[in-house]
Coordinates of C-alpha atoms and ligand atoms in Angstrom, one line a residue:
X297 CA -65.5 18.3 37.2
X298 CA -64.5 18.9 33.2
X299 CA -62.2 21.5 32.7
X300 CA -63.9 24.7 30.3
X301 CA -61.4 27.5 28.1
X302 CA -60.7 30.3 30.0
X303 CA -64.0 32.1 28.3
X304 CA -66.6 29.2 28.1
X305 CA -69.7 29.9 27.0
X306 CA -72.5 29.0 30.1
X307 CA -75.7 28.9 28.9
X308 CA -78.9 30.0 31.6
X309 CA -82.3 29.5 31.7
X310 CA -84.2 32.5 33.8
X311 CA -87.0 30.5 35.1
X312 CA -90.0 31.4 36.2
X313 CA -91.4 33.8 39.0
X314 CA -88.8 34.6 41.5
X315 CA -86.5 33.2 38.8
X316 CA -86.8 36.9 36.8
X317 CA -85.6 38.7 40.1
X318 CA -82.7 36.2 41.6
X319 CA -81.2 34.7 38.5
X320 CA -79.7 38.4 37.2
X321 CA -78.9 39.1 40.7
X322 CA -77.0 35.6 40.6
X323 CA -75.1 35.8 37.1
X324 CA -73.9 39.3 38.1
X325 CA -72.5 38.2 41.7
X326 CA -70.0 35.2 39.9
X327 CA -69.5 37.5 37.6
X328 CA -67.9 39.8 40.3
X329 CA -66.6 36.8 42.1
X330 CA -65.0 35.4 39.3
X331 CA -63.4 39.3 38.0
X332 CA -61.9 39.3 41.2
X333 CA -60.3 36.3 42.0
X334 CA -58.6 36.0 38.2
X335 CA -58.9 39.5 37.1
X336 CA -59.9 39.1 33.2
X337 CA -58.0 36.0 32.5
X338 CA -61.4 34.5 33.2
X339 CA -64.8 35.3 32.3
X340 CA -67.5 33.3 31.5
X341 CA -70.0 34.6 27.7
X342 CA -73.7 34.0 29.3
X343 CA -75.5 33.0 26.5
X344 CA -79.5 33.2 27.5
X345 CA -81.7 30.2 26.5
X346 CA -85.8 29.6 27.0
X347 CA -87.7 27.8 29.0
X348 CA -91.0 27.5 31.0
X349 CA -93.3 30.3 30.7
X350 CA -91.1 32.9 28.6
X351 CA -90.3 30.7 25.8
X352 CA -94.0 30.0 25.2
X353 CA -94.3 33.7 25.1
X354 CA -91.6 33.5 22.7
X355 CA -91.3 30.9 20.7
X356 CA -94.7 28.5 21.5
X357 CA -92.5 25.9 23.1
X358 CA -92.4 25.4 26.3
X359 CA -88.8 23.0 26.0
X360 CA -87.4 24.6 22.7
X361 CA -85.6 21.7 20.9
X362 CA -82.5 24.7 21.0
X363 CA -82.3 25.0 24.1
X364 CA -81.5 20.8 25.5
X365 CA -78.6 21.0 22.1
X366 CA -77.7 24.2 23.5
X367 CA -76.6 22.7 27.3
X368 CA -75.5 19.2 25.4
X369 CA -73.3 21.2 23.9
X370 CA -72.2 23.6 26.8
X371 CA -72.1 21.3 28.9
X372 CA -73.0 23.2 32.2
X373 CA -75.6 25.2 32.6
X374 CA -77.4 26.9 35.2
X375 CA -81.1 28.1 35.6
X376 CA -83.5 29.1 37.7
X377 CA -87.1 27.3 39.3
X378 CA -89.1 26.5 36.6
X379 CA -93.2 26.2 37.3
X380 CA -95.6 23.2 36.3
X381 CA -98.6 23.7 36.2
X382 CA -101.2 22.3 38.9
X383 CA -103.5 19.7 37.1
X384 CA -103.0 20.1 33.5
X385 CA -101.4 22.4 31.0
X386 CA -97.6 21.0 30.7
X387 CA -95.6 18.3 32.3
X388 CA -92.2 19.6 34.6
X389 CA -90.2 21.2 32.7
X390 CA -87.1 20.6 34.8
X391 CA -87.9 16.6 35.2
X392 CA -87.7 15.8 31.3
X393 CA -84.4 18.1 31.1
X394 CA -83.2 15.8 33.7
X395 CA -84.6 13.3 31.8
X396 CA -83.1 14.2 28.4
X397 CA -79.8 14.9 29.0
X398 CA -80.0 11.7 31.4
X399 CA -78.7 13.7 34.4
X400 CA -79.0 10.7 36.9
X401 CA -76.8 12.6 40.0
X402 CA -79.0 15.2 41.8
X403 CA -76.1 16.9 43.8
X404 CA -76.9 19.0 47.1
X405 CA -74.3 20.2 49.4
X406 CA -75.5 21.3 52.8
X407 CA -73.1 23.2 55.0
X408 CA -74.2 26.1 57.4
X409 CA -73.7 29.8 57.0
X410 CA -73.4 31.3 60.5
X411 CA -76.2 33.6 61.6
X412 CA -78.7 31.8 59.9
X413 CA -81.5 31.3 61.9
X414 CA -81.7 26.9 62.4
X415 CA -83.8 24.6 64.8
X416 CA -81.0 23.2 65.9
X417 CA -78.1 24.1 69.2
X418 CA -74.8 23.2 66.5
X419 CA -76.2 23.6 63.0
X420 CA -72.5 24.0 61.7
X421 CA -71.8 20.3 62.7
X422 CA -73.6 19.1 59.3
X423 CA -71.5 19.6 56.3
X424 CA -73.2 17.1 53.9
X425 CA -73.6 16.6 50.6
X426 CA -76.1 14.5 49.2
X427 CA -75.4 12.7 45.8
X428 CA -79.6 11.5 45.0
X429 CA -80.4 8.7 42.3
X430 CA -82.5 11.0 40.0
X431 CA -84.1 8.7 37.5
X432 CA -85.1 5.1 38.9
X433 CA -87.4 3.8 41.8
X434 CA -90.9 4.7 42.5
X435 CA -90.2 7.7 41.7
X436 CA -89.9 7.4 37.5
X437 CA -93.3 7.8 37.1
X438 CA -93.6 4.3 36.6
X439 CA -97.3 4.3 37.9
X440 CA -100.8 3.6 37.0
X441 CA -104.4 4.9 39.1
X442 CA -106.5 1.9 40.6
X443 CA -109.1 2.1 37.7
X444 CA -106.9 2.5 35.1
X445 CA -106.6 -0.6 32.7
X446 CA -102.6 -1.2 33.1
X447 CA -103.6 -1.7 37.1
X448 CA -106.0 -4.5 37.1
X449 CA -103.8 -6.9 33.6
X450 CA -101.2 -6.1 36.6
X451 CA -103.3 -7.3 38.9
X452 CA -104.5 -10.5 37.5
X453 CA -101.3 -11.3 36.2
X454 CA -99.8 -11.3 39.6
X455 CA -102.8 -13.3 40.5
X456 CA -102.4 -16.0 38.0
X457 CA -98.5 -16.4 38.1
X458 CA -97.6 -15.8 41.6
X459 CA -100.6 -16.1 43.7
X460 CA -100.6 -12.4 44.2
X461 CA -103.3 -11.1 45.9
X462 CA -103.5 -7.6 45.7
X463 CA -106.5 -4.9 46.4
X464 CA -108.9 -4.3 43.3
X465 CA -109.0 -0.7 44.8
X466 CA -105.3 -0.7 44.9
X467 CA -103.2 2.2 42.1
X468 CA -99.5 0.8 41.1
X469 CA -96.5 2.2 41.0
X470 CA -93.2 0.1 39.9
X471 CA -90.5 -0.1 42.1
X472 CA -87.2 -0.3 40.0
X473 CA -83.4 -0.1 41.0
X474 CA -80.7 -1.4 38.7
X475 CA -77.2 -3.1 39.3
X476 CA -76.0 -0.7 36.4
X477 CA -78.2 2.7 38.1
X478 CA -76.3 1.8 42.0
X479 CA -73.1 1.7 40.7
X480 CA -72.9 5.2 38.6
X481 CA -74.3 6.8 41.6
X482 CA -71.6 4.8 43.6
X483 CA -68.7 5.6 41.2
X484 CA -70.1 9.4 40.9
X485 CA -70.2 9.5 45.1
X486 CA -66.6 7.8 45.4
X487 CA -64.9 10.3 42.9
X488 CA -66.2 13.4 44.4
X489 CA -65.1 11.9 47.7
X490 CA -62.0 11.3 46.7
X491 CA -61.4 14.2 45.2
X492 CA -62.2 16.5 47.4
X493 CA -60.5 14.9 50.3
X494 CA -63.8 14.1 52.2
X495 CA -63.9 11.4 54.8
X496 CA -66.6 9.0 53.8
X497 CA -69.3 7.8 51.7
X498 CA -72.6 6.2 53.7
X499 CA -75.2 4.3 51.4
X500 CA -78.4 5.1 53.1
X501 CA -81.6 2.3 52.0
X502 CA -84.6 0.5 53.2
X503 CA -82.2 -2.9 51.8
X504 CA -83.4 -4.7 55.2
X505 CA -87.0 -4.6 53.9
X506 CA -86.2 -4.0 49.8
X507 CA -84.0 -6.4 50.1
X508 CA -84.1 -7.1 46.0
X509 CA -84.5 -3.1 45.2
X510 CA -82.7 -0.4 48.2
X511 CA -80.5 -3.6 49.2
X512 CA -79.4 -4.1 45.4
X513 CA -78.7 -0.4 45.8
X514 CA -76.4 -1.0 48.7
X515 CA -74.9 -4.2 47.8
X516 CA -73.7 -3.4 43.8
X517 CA -72.4 -0.2 45.3
X518 CA -70.1 -2.0 47.7
X519 CA -69.9 -4.6 45.2
X520 CA -68.1 -1.6 43.2
X521 CA -65.6 -0.1 45.8
X522 CA -64.4 -3.8 45.8
X523 CA -63.7 -3.7 42.0
X524 CA -62.7 -0.4 41.5
X525 CA -61.5 0.9 44.4
X526 CA -60.3 -1.9 46.4
X527 CA -57.3 0.3 46.7
X528 CA -58.6 3.6 48.1
X529 CA -61.9 3.0 50.0
X530 CA -62.5 1.0 53.2
X531 CA -65.6 -0.7 54.5
X532 CA -66.3 0.5 58.7
X533 CA -65.3 -3.6 59.5
X534 CA -62.3 -2.6 57.2
X535 CA -61.1 0.1 59.4
X536 CA -62.0 -1.5 62.8
X537 CA -60.7 -4.7 61.8
X538 CA -57.2 -3.3 60.3
X539 CA -56.9 0.2 61.3
X540 CA -57.6 0.5 64.3
X541 CA -60.5 2.5 63.9
X542 CA -58.3 5.4 62.5
X543 CA -58.8 6.4 59.0
X544 CA -55.5 5.9 56.4
X545 CA -54.1 9.2 54.6
X546 CA -55.9 9.0 51.7
X547 CA -58.6 6.7 52.3
X548 CA -61.9 6.7 52.7
X549 CA -64.6 5.0 54.4
X550 CA -68.0 3.7 52.7
X551 CA -70.7 3.0 55.2
X552 CA -74.6 2.0 54.9
X553 CA -77.4 2.9 57.5
X554 CA -81.5 2.3 57.0
X555 CA -82.5 5.4 55.9
X556 CA -84.9 5.9 59.4
X557 CA -82.1 5.6 61.6
X558 CA -79.9 8.0 58.7
X559 CA -82.8 10.9 59.4
X560 CA -81.6 10.3 63.2
X561 CA -78.0 9.8 62.7
X562 CA -77.9 13.9 61.0
X563 CA -79.8 15.2 63.6
X564 CA -77.8 13.4 66.3
X565 CA -74.7 12.9 64.6
X566 CA -74.0 15.1 62.0
X567 CA -70.7 15.1 61.8
X568 CA -70.1 12.1 61.5
X569 CA -71.4 11.4 58.1
X570 CA -70.2 13.5 54.8
X571 CA -71.3 12.3 51.6
X572 CA -74.7 10.7 51.5
X573 CA -75.6 7.8 48.1
X574 CA -79.3 7.5 47.9
X575 CA -82.1 6.2 45.8
X576 CA -84.3 8.7 44.4
X577 CA -87.6 8.5 47.1
X578 CA -85.0 8.4 49.9
X579 CA -82.4 11.4 48.5
X580 CA -85.8 13.8 48.0
X581 CA -86.4 12.9 51.9
X582 CA -83.4 13.3 53.2
X583 CA -81.8 16.4 50.9
X584 CA -85.3 18.1 52.3
X585 CA -84.6 17.7 55.8
X586 CA -80.5 18.6 55.6
X587 CA -81.2 21.5 54.6
X588 CA -84.1 22.9 57.0
X589 CA -81.2 21.9 59.3
X590 CA -79.0 24.8 58.0
X591 CA -81.6 27.3 57.9
X592 CA -84.1 26.0 54.9
X593 CA -84.4 25.5 50.6
X594 CA -84.0 29.0 51.0
X595 CA -80.1 28.5 50.9
X596 CA -79.6 25.2 49.5
X597 CA -77.6 24.7 45.8
X598 CA -78.2 22.3 43.7
X599 CA -77.4 20.1 40.6
X600 CA -78.3 17.7 38.4
X601 CA -75.3 16.3 36.5
X602 CA -74.2 13.2 34.5
X603 CA -70.8 12.5 35.9
X604 CA -70.2 10.7 32.5
X605 CA -70.8 12.6 30.3
X606 CA -69.8 15.7 32.4
X607 CA -73.6 17.9 31.6
X608 CA -74.5 19.7 34.4
X609 CA -77.5 22.1 34.7
X610 CA -77.0 23.9 38.1
X611 CA -80.3 25.4 39.7
X612 CA -82.2 26.6 43.1
X613 CA -83.3 24.1 44.6
X614 CA -85.9 25.4 45.4
X615 CA -89.5 26.4 43.0
X616 CA -90.4 29.6 41.5
X617 CA -92.7 30.9 44.5
X618 CA -95.3 32.5 42.4
X619 CA -96.6 34.8 45.6
X620 CA -93.0 37.3 45.5
X621 CA -92.8 37.0 41.7
X622 CA -91.2 40.2 40.0
X623 CA -91.4 41.5 43.8
X624 CA -87.2 42.1 44.5
X625 CA -87.8 40.4 47.5
X626 CA -86.7 36.9 47.2
X627 CA -83.6 35.4 48.4
X628 CA -81.1 34.9 45.7
X629 CA -78.9 33.3 47.8
X630 CA -79.8 29.0 46.7
X631 CA -79.3 30.3 42.9
X632 CA -75.7 32.1 44.1
X633 CA -74.5 28.9 45.7
X634 CA -75.2 26.9 42.9
X635 CA -73.4 29.0 41.0
X636 CA -70.4 28.7 43.4
X637 CA -70.7 25.0 43.4
X638 CA -70.9 25.6 38.9
X639 CA -67.9 26.8 40.0
X640 CA -66.2 24.2 41.6
X641 CA -67.4 22.3 39.1
X642 CA -65.3 23.9 35.9
X643 CA -62.0 23.9 38.7
X644 CA -62.8 27.7 39.1
X645 CA -62.6 26.9 43.0
X646 CA -61.0 30.9 44.6
X647 CA -64.0 31.9 42.8
X648 CA -66.6 30.0 44.7
X649 CA -64.3 30.5 48.1
X650 CA -65.4 34.6 47.1
X651 CA -68.9 33.5 46.8
X652 CA -69.3 31.1 49.9
X653 CA -67.4 34.2 52.3
X654 CA -69.5 36.8 50.3
X655 CA -72.5 35.3 51.5
X656 CA -71.2 34.4 54.9
X657 CA -70.0 38.3 55.9
X658 CA -73.2 39.6 54.1
X659 CA -75.5 37.7 56.8
X660 CA -73.3 37.8 59.8
X661 CA -73.8 41.9 59.5
X662 CA -77.1 40.7 59.4
X663 CA -78.0 41.7 56.1
X664 CA -80.7 39.3 54.2
X665 CA -83.4 38.8 52.5
X666 CA -87.3 38.8 54.2
X667 CA -87.6 35.3 54.6
X668 CA -84.5 35.2 56.5
X669 CA -85.2 38.7 58.6
X670 CA -88.5 37.6 59.9
X671 CA -86.3 35.5 61.5
X672 CA -83.1 36.6 62.4
X673 CA -83.7 40.1 65.8
X674 CA -82.4 42.7 64.6
X675 CA -81.9 42.1 61.5
X676 CA -81.8 45.4 58.5
X677 CA -84.3 43.9 55.8
X678 CA -83.4 44.2 52.0
X679 CA -83.8 43.7 48.4
X680 CA -83.0 40.7 45.9
X681 CA -81.1 42.8 43.7
X682 CA -79.6 44.7 47.7
X683 CA -78.8 41.7 49.1
X684 CA -76.6 40.8 45.9
X685 CA -74.3 43.6 45.4
X686 CA -73.7 43.9 49.0
X687 CA -72.1 40.0 48.3
X688 CA -70.9 41.7 45.7
X689 CA -69.3 44.5 47.6
X690 CA -67.7 42.6 50.1
X691 CA -66.6 40.0 47.4
X692 CA -64.7 42.8 46.1
X693 CA -63.1 44.1 49.2
X694 CA -61.7 40.4 49.9
Ligands
LIG79 P1 -91.5 27.0 46.3 O1 -90.0 26.8 46.6 O2 -92.1 27.5 45.1 O3 -92.2 27.7 47.1 C1 -93.1 27.2 48.7 C2 -92.1 28.8 49.3 O4 -91.2 28.9 49.8 C3 -92.7 30.3 48.8 O5 -94.2 30.5 48.5 C4 -91.9 31.6 49.4 O6 -92.4 31.5 51.1 C5 -90.3 30.2 50.1 N1 -89.6 30.4 49.4 C6 -89.1 30.0 48.1 N2 -87.7 30.1 47.4 C7 -87.7 31.3 48.6 C8 -86.9 32.1 47.5 N3 -85.8 32.2 47.3 N4 -86.8 33.3 48.7 C9 -87.8 34.1 50.2 N5 -88.8 32.6 49.8 C10 -88.5 31.3 48.8 O7 -92.6 26.1 46.0 P2 -93.8 25.8 45.7 O8 -94.8 26.6 46.4 O9 -94.5 24.4 45.9 O10 -93.7 25.4 43.9 C11 -94.1 27.1 43.0 C12 -93.9 26.3 41.7 O11 -92.4 26.0 41.6 C13 -94.7 24.9 41.1 O12 -94.9 24.9 40.3 C14 -93.5 24.1 41.0 O13 -93.8 23.2 40.4 C15 -92.5 25.2 40.9 N6 -90.8 24.1 41.5 C16 -89.9 24.1 40.3 C17 -88.4 23.6 41.3 C18 -87.3 23.7 40.0 O14 -87.3 24.7 39.4 N7 -86.1 23.0 40.7 C19 -88.8 22.9 41.9 C20 -89.8 22.8 43.6 C21 -90.8 24.1 42.8

C-alpha cells in the first residue's frame, strides 16, 4: 500500500482489442465511486500513456520509454490488455513492463459475486488472494530449442561434469528460484495478510520433488517468518502444539501445501485458505483455477506490484479478445475490479467498497454482458457501456 495525495495523477494504458471498450467504461466507474465516497475531496487526474498497437500507430514504438518513465514517476498505474502477436512481431509488452519495473508480485484476488454462474455448489466459500512470483522459475524464459548450440553445450556440460545424460533431442529450460526472490514474496504476502486482517498464508510448492527450487521457496519463507515475523506469524505446528488449534488474536498462520494437493483443497475446503504464495508456474495455474471456480476470468482482477518500490500496475487478467474488439460487448468487470484493488492499494477503501457493491447489485438484478448472459436464465444482456452505467447508477444511489 502506498499513500498518494488527494488529487493524484494516475497513468492509464487503454490497451488493445477490447481494451478500447472496457477501459473508458472502467475509468468512469472508478471516478463515480470516488465522487460518491469523497464528494470532490478526492479525485484522480488520469494521464493517458501509450503502449501496444496505439503506440505503434502514434509513435512507432510498441512500448515508448516515456510510458515506463511515467509509471515509475507516478508509481501506480492501470492498464487494459495488450495483444502479443503470435509467431513473430514483438515480444509481450505485458512481460516487458513487469520485467523493466521488476514487478515481482502478480497479485490476483478471487472472490465470488452472488448470481455469477459457477460450477461449484458453494462458490461463496472461496475468498483467496494468490501472490504469484513474477520473475523466476521455468517461466522466466531461460530456455533453448533442442537444436540450439546453447542446449547442446548445456547437455555436454552436464555429461562431462556430472555424468548426467540427457537425450540429444531434448530442449532445455532452466528453473532458477532464489532465496532473495522467495523471501521478498513471503514478505509481501505476510505484510499484506497482517495489514488486511487475513487469517493465513499458505505456501504452495512442489518441494517434495523439486527440493532445491520449490523446496527452497518454502524453506526461505519459513525462515523469513522466523527472522522477521516471530511475534506475528505462527506455523500450523505451533497452532496445534501451543495454541490448541485456535489462532490467537492479531496473529496469522503460515502453512504449506504441495501444489497438487492445493488444487484439491481449493475445491474441497476453499474456506480454509486465504492467501496463497507460490512460484511463477504454480501461480499461473492456481490463479486461473480459482477464477474458474467463481465464474471465470472475465471477473478476476489483477495487478503486478513491487512492494519495495511501491510501483504497481493494475490490470484486467484476461487478454485483448480481438474477436469482440470495438463491439461494445466485453465484460468490463475484471478491469473495474482491478481499479477497485488499485483504490485499496492507495488507501481509498470506501470507494473500493462502493464499486464491489455496485457490481454485486448489477449482477444480482441479472443485468450482465453477453458472456454471463448466456449462462444466466432470465438475464438482461447489455453492452459494455450500459453495464458500466448501471453500476454507476447503483453507486450513486448508495
Ligand atoms: P483472451 O482473454 O483475450 O480471450 C479469450 C476468450 O475469452 C475471448 O475470445 C472471449 O470469448 C473471452 N473473453 C476474454 N475477456 C473477456 C471479457 N472481458 N468479456 C467477455 N469475454 C471475454 O485470450 P487470448 O485469446 O488467449 O488472447 C488474446 C490476446 O490477448 C493475445 O494477444 C494475448 O497475448 C493477449 N493477452 C494479454 C494479456 C494481458 O494484457 N495481461 C493477458 C492474456 C492475453
